[in-house]
C-alpha positions as a Python dict, from the first residue, in 0.01 Angstrom:
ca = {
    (1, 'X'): (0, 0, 0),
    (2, 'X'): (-256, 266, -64),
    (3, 'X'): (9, 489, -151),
    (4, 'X'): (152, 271, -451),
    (5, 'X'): (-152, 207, -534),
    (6, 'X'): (-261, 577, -551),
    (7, 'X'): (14, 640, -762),
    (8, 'X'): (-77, 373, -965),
    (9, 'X'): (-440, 521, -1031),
    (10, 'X'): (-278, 880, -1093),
    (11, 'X'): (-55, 737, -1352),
    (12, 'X'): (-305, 531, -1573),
    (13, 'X'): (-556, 825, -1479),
    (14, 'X'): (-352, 1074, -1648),
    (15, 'X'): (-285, 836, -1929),
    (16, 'X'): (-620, 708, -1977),
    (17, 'X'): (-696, 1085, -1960),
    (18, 'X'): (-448, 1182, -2254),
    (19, 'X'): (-583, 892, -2419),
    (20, 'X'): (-940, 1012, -2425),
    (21, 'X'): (-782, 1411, -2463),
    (22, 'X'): (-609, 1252, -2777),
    (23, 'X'): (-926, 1069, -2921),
    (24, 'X'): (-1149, 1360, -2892),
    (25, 'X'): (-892, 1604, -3046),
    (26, 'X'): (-939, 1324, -3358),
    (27, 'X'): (-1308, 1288, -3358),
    (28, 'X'): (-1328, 1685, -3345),
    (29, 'X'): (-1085, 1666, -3650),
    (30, 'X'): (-1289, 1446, -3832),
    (31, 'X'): (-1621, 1605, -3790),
    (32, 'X'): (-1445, 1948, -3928),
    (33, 'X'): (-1316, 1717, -4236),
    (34, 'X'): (-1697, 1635, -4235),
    (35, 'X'): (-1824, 1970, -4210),
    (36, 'X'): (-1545, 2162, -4456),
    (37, 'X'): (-1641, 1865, -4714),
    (38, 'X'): (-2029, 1928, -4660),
    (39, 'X'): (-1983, 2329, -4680),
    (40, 'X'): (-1774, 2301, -4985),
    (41, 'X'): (-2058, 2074, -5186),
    (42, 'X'): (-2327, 2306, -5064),
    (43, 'X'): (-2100, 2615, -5206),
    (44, 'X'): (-2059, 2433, -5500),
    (45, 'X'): (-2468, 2343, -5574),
    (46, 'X'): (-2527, 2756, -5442),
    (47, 'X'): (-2284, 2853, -5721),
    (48, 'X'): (-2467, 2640, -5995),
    (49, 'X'): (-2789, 2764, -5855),
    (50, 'X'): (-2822, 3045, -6122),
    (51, 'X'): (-2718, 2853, -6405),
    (52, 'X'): (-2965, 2587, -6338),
    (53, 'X'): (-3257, 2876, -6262),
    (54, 'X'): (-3178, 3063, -6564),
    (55, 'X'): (-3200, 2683, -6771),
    (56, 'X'): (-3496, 2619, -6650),
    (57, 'X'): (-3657, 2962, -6742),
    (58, 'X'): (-3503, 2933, -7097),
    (59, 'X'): (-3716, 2606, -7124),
    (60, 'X'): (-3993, 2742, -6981),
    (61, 'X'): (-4025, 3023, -7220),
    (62, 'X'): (-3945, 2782, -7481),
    (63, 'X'): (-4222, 2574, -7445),
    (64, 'X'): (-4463, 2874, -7427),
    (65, 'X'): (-4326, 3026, -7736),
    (66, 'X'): (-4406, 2672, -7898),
    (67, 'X'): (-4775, 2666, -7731),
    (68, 'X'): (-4838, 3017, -7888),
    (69, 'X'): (-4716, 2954, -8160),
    (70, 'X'): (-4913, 2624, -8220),
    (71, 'X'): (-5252, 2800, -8127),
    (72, 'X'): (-5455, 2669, -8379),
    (73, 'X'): (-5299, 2293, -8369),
    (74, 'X'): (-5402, 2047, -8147),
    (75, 'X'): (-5193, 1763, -7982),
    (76, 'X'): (-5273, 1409, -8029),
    (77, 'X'): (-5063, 1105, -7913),
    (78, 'X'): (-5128, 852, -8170),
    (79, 'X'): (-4968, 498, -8219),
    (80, 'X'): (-4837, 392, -8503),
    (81, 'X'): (-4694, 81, -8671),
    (82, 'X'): (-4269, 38, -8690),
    (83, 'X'): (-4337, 110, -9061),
    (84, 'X'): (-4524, 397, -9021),
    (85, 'X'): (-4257, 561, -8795),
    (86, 'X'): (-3950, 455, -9016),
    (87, 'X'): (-4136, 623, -9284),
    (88, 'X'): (-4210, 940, -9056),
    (89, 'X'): (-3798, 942, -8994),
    (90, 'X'): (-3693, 930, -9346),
    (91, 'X'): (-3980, 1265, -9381),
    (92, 'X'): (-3753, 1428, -9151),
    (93, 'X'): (-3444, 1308, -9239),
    (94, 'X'): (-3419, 1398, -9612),
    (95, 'X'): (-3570, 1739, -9456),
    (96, 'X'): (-3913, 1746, -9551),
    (97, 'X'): (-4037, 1814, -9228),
    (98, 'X'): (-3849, 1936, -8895),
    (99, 'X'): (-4027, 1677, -8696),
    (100, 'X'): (-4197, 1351, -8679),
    (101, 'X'): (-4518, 1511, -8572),
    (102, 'X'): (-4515, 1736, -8845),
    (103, 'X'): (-4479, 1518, -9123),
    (104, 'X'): (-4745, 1291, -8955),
    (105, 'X'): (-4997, 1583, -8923),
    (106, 'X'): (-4917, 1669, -9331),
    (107, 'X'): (-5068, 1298, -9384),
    (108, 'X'): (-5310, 1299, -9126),
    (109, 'X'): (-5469, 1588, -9368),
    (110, 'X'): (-5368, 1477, -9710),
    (111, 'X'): (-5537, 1099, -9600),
    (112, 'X'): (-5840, 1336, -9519),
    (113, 'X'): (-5875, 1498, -9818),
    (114, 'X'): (-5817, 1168, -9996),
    (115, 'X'): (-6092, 1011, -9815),
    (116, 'X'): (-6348, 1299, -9871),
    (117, 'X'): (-6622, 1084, -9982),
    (118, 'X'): (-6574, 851, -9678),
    (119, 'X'): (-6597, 1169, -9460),
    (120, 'X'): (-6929, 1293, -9605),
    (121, 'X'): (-7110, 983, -9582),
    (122, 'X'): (-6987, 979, -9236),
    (123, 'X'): (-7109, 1356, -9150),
    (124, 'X'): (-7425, 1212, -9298),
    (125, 'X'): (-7507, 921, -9094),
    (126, 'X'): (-7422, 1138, -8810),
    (127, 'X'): (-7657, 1436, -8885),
    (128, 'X'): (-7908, 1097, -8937),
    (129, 'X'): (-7812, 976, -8594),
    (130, 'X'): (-7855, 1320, -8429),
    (131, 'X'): (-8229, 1354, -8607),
    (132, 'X'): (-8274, 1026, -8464),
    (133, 'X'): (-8182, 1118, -8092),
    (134, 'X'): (-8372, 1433, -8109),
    (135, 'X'): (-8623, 1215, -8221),
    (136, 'X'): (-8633, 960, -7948),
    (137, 'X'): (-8622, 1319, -7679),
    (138, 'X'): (-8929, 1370, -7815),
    (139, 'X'): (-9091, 1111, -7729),
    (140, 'X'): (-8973, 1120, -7412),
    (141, 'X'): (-9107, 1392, -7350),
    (142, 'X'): (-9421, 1320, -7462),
    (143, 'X'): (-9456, 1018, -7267),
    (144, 'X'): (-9330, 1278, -6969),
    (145, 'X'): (-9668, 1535, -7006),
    (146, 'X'): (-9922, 1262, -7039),
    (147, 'X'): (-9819, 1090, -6737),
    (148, 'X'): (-9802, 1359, -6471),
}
Protein backbone atom coordinates (compact mmCIF):
# COMPACT_ATOMS: atom_id res chain seq x y z
CA UNK A 1 0.00 0.00 0.00
CA UNK A 2 2.75 2.46 0.69
CA UNK A 3 4.02 1.82 -2.58
CA UNK A 4 0.77 2.95 -4.55
CA UNK A 5 0.47 5.37 -2.46
CA UNK A 6 4.05 6.71 -2.99
CA UNK A 7 3.44 6.75 -6.46
CA UNK A 8 0.47 8.49 -5.95
CA UNK A 9 2.32 11.45 -4.04
CA UNK A 10 5.14 11.45 -6.85
CA UNK A 11 2.55 11.88 -9.47
CA UNK A 12 0.39 14.83 -8.05
CA UNK A 13 3.90 16.07 -6.64
CA UNK A 14 5.28 16.49 -9.98
CA UNK A 15 2.04 17.91 -11.19
CA UNK A 16 1.32 20.15 -8.45
CA UNK A 17 5.01 21.04 -9.08
CA UNK A 18 4.49 21.93 -12.92
CA UNK A 19 1.53 23.62 -11.78
CA UNK A 20 3.29 26.04 -9.49
CA UNK A 21 6.57 25.94 -12.29
CA UNK A 22 3.75 27.07 -14.76
CA UNK A 23 2.19 29.87 -12.49
CA UNK A 24 5.40 31.45 -11.63
CA UNK A 25 6.68 31.41 -15.28
CA UNK A 26 3.15 33.71 -15.65
CA UNK A 27 3.52 35.93 -12.70
CA UNK A 28 7.28 36.53 -13.85
CA UNK A 29 5.66 37.37 -17.31
CA UNK A 30 3.41 39.72 -15.97
CA UNK A 31 5.65 41.66 -13.75
CA UNK A 32 8.05 42.15 -17.03
CA UNK A 33 4.67 43.40 -18.89
CA UNK A 34 4.63 45.62 -15.69
CA UNK A 35 8.05 46.70 -15.74
CA UNK A 36 8.51 47.17 -19.88
CA UNK A 37 5.11 49.32 -19.52
CA UNK A 38 6.59 51.38 -16.47
CA UNK A 39 10.16 51.84 -18.33
CA UNK A 40 8.51 52.87 -21.48
CA UNK A 41 6.30 55.84 -19.62
CA UNK A 42 9.35 56.89 -17.70
CA UNK A 43 11.32 57.04 -21.28
CA UNK A 44 8.60 58.81 -22.56
CA UNK A 45 8.31 61.76 -19.52
CA UNK A 46 12.67 61.71 -19.78
CA UNK A 47 12.21 62.51 -23.49
CA UNK A 48 9.69 65.45 -22.85
CA UNK A 49 11.90 66.53 -20.05
CA UNK A 50 13.71 69.21 -22.22
CA UNK A 51 10.82 70.49 -23.89
CA UNK A 52 9.04 71.09 -20.71
CA UNK A 53 12.50 72.73 -19.08
CA UNK A 54 13.11 74.85 -21.97
CA UNK A 55 8.96 76.04 -21.60
CA UNK A 56 9.31 76.83 -18.46
CA UNK A 57 12.51 79.03 -18.92
CA UNK A 58 10.80 80.79 -21.93
CA UNK A 59 8.07 81.83 -19.31
CA UNK A 60 10.33 82.63 -16.89
CA UNK A 61 12.22 85.09 -18.91
CA UNK A 62 8.98 86.27 -20.11
CA UNK A 63 7.69 87.39 -17.07
CA UNK A 64 10.99 89.17 -16.17
CA UNK A 65 11.14 90.95 -19.43
CA UNK A 66 7.48 92.17 -18.47
CA UNK A 67 8.66 93.14 -14.72
CA UNK A 68 11.54 95.26 -16.30
CA UNK A 69 9.83 96.53 -18.50
CA UNK A 70 6.96 97.72 -16.18
CA UNK A 71 9.52 99.34 -13.68
CA UNK A 72 7.88 102.35 -13.05
CA UNK A 73 4.13 100.77 -12.89
CA UNK A 74 2.77 99.33 -10.04
CA UNK A 75 0.27 96.35 -9.76
CA UNK A 76 -3.01 96.70 -8.18
CA UNK A 77 -5.85 94.06 -8.11
CA UNK A 78 -8.91 96.08 -8.13
CA UNK A 79 -12.65 94.96 -8.39
CA UNK A 80 -14.80 96.20 -10.57
CA UNK A 81 -18.50 96.17 -11.50
CA UNK A 82 -19.76 93.63 -14.70
CA UNK A 83 -20.17 97.03 -16.45
CA UNK A 84 -17.02 98.29 -15.80
CA UNK A 85 -15.27 95.13 -17.18
CA UNK A 86 -17.55 94.80 -20.36
CA UNK A 87 -16.51 98.27 -20.97
CA UNK A 88 -12.69 97.41 -20.27
CA UNK A 89 -13.25 94.40 -23.09
CA UNK A 90 -14.70 96.46 -25.76
CA UNK A 91 -11.17 98.99 -24.92
CA UNK A 92 -9.34 96.05 -25.96
CA UNK A 93 -11.33 94.65 -28.40
CA UNK A 94 -11.75 97.52 -30.92
CA UNK A 95 -7.79 97.73 -30.10
CA UNK A 96 -7.39 100.59 -28.01
CA UNK A 97 -5.48 98.95 -25.54
CA UNK A 98 -3.63 95.39 -25.59
CA UNK A 99 -5.05 94.57 -22.26
CA UNK A 100 -7.68 95.02 -19.74
CA UNK A 101 -5.25 96.39 -17.26
CA UNK A 102 -4.06 98.82 -19.54
CA UNK A 103 -7.05 100.43 -20.57
CA UNK A 104 -8.10 100.44 -16.84
CA UNK A 105 -4.81 102.17 -15.75
CA UNK A 106 -5.50 104.96 -18.88
CA UNK A 107 -8.82 105.76 -16.73
CA UNK A 108 -7.52 105.25 -13.47
CA UNK A 109 -5.32 108.53 -14.57
CA UNK A 110 -7.65 110.40 -16.82
CA UNK A 111 -10.48 110.03 -13.63
CA UNK A 112 -7.45 111.62 -11.69
CA UNK A 113 -6.85 114.39 -13.60
CA UNK A 114 -10.60 114.92 -13.87
CA UNK A 115 -10.94 114.99 -10.24
CA UNK A 116 -7.97 117.42 -9.58
CA UNK A 117 -9.81 119.65 -7.34
CA UNK A 118 -11.07 116.67 -5.26
CA UNK A 119 -7.37 115.58 -5.00
CA UNK A 120 -6.07 118.93 -3.67
CA UNK A 121 -8.52 119.41 -1.09
CA UNK A 122 -7.67 115.97 -0.14
CA UNK A 123 -3.67 116.60 -0.04
CA UNK A 124 -4.89 119.49 2.06
CA UNK A 125 -6.76 117.99 4.81
CA UNK A 126 -3.99 115.58 4.96
CA UNK A 127 -1.03 118.04 5.31
CA UNK A 128 -3.86 119.50 8.13
CA UNK A 129 -4.06 116.08 9.67
CA UNK A 130 -0.26 115.56 9.70
CA UNK A 131 0.19 119.29 11.48
CA UNK A 132 -2.30 117.99 13.74
CA UNK A 133 -0.42 114.68 14.74
CA UNK A 134 2.81 116.44 15.01
CA UNK A 135 0.90 118.54 17.07
CA UNK A 136 -0.56 116.11 19.51
CA UNK A 137 3.61 114.48 19.65
CA UNK A 138 4.23 117.50 21.09
CA UNK A 139 2.42 117.45 23.68
CA UNK A 140 3.30 114.28 24.47
CA UNK A 141 6.28 115.02 24.89
CA UNK A 142 5.84 117.72 26.94
CA UNK A 143 3.74 115.99 29.31
CA UNK A 144 6.88 113.28 29.07
CA UNK A 145 9.78 116.02 30.56
CA UNK A 146 7.62 117.45 33.26
CA UNK A 147 6.81 114.23 34.72
CA UNK A 148 10.13 112.46 35.10
Amino acid sequence: MSTSFQQQTDGSENKDEMIVQEHEHQHESEHEGERSGVGASVRDMAARLPEQLSAIGRDISRTIERAISAKDDYMLAVKVSPDAQIKLGQLVQAGVFGTRAEAASFLIDEGIKTQSALFEGVEQKLAEIERLRAELRGLVGEKKTENQ
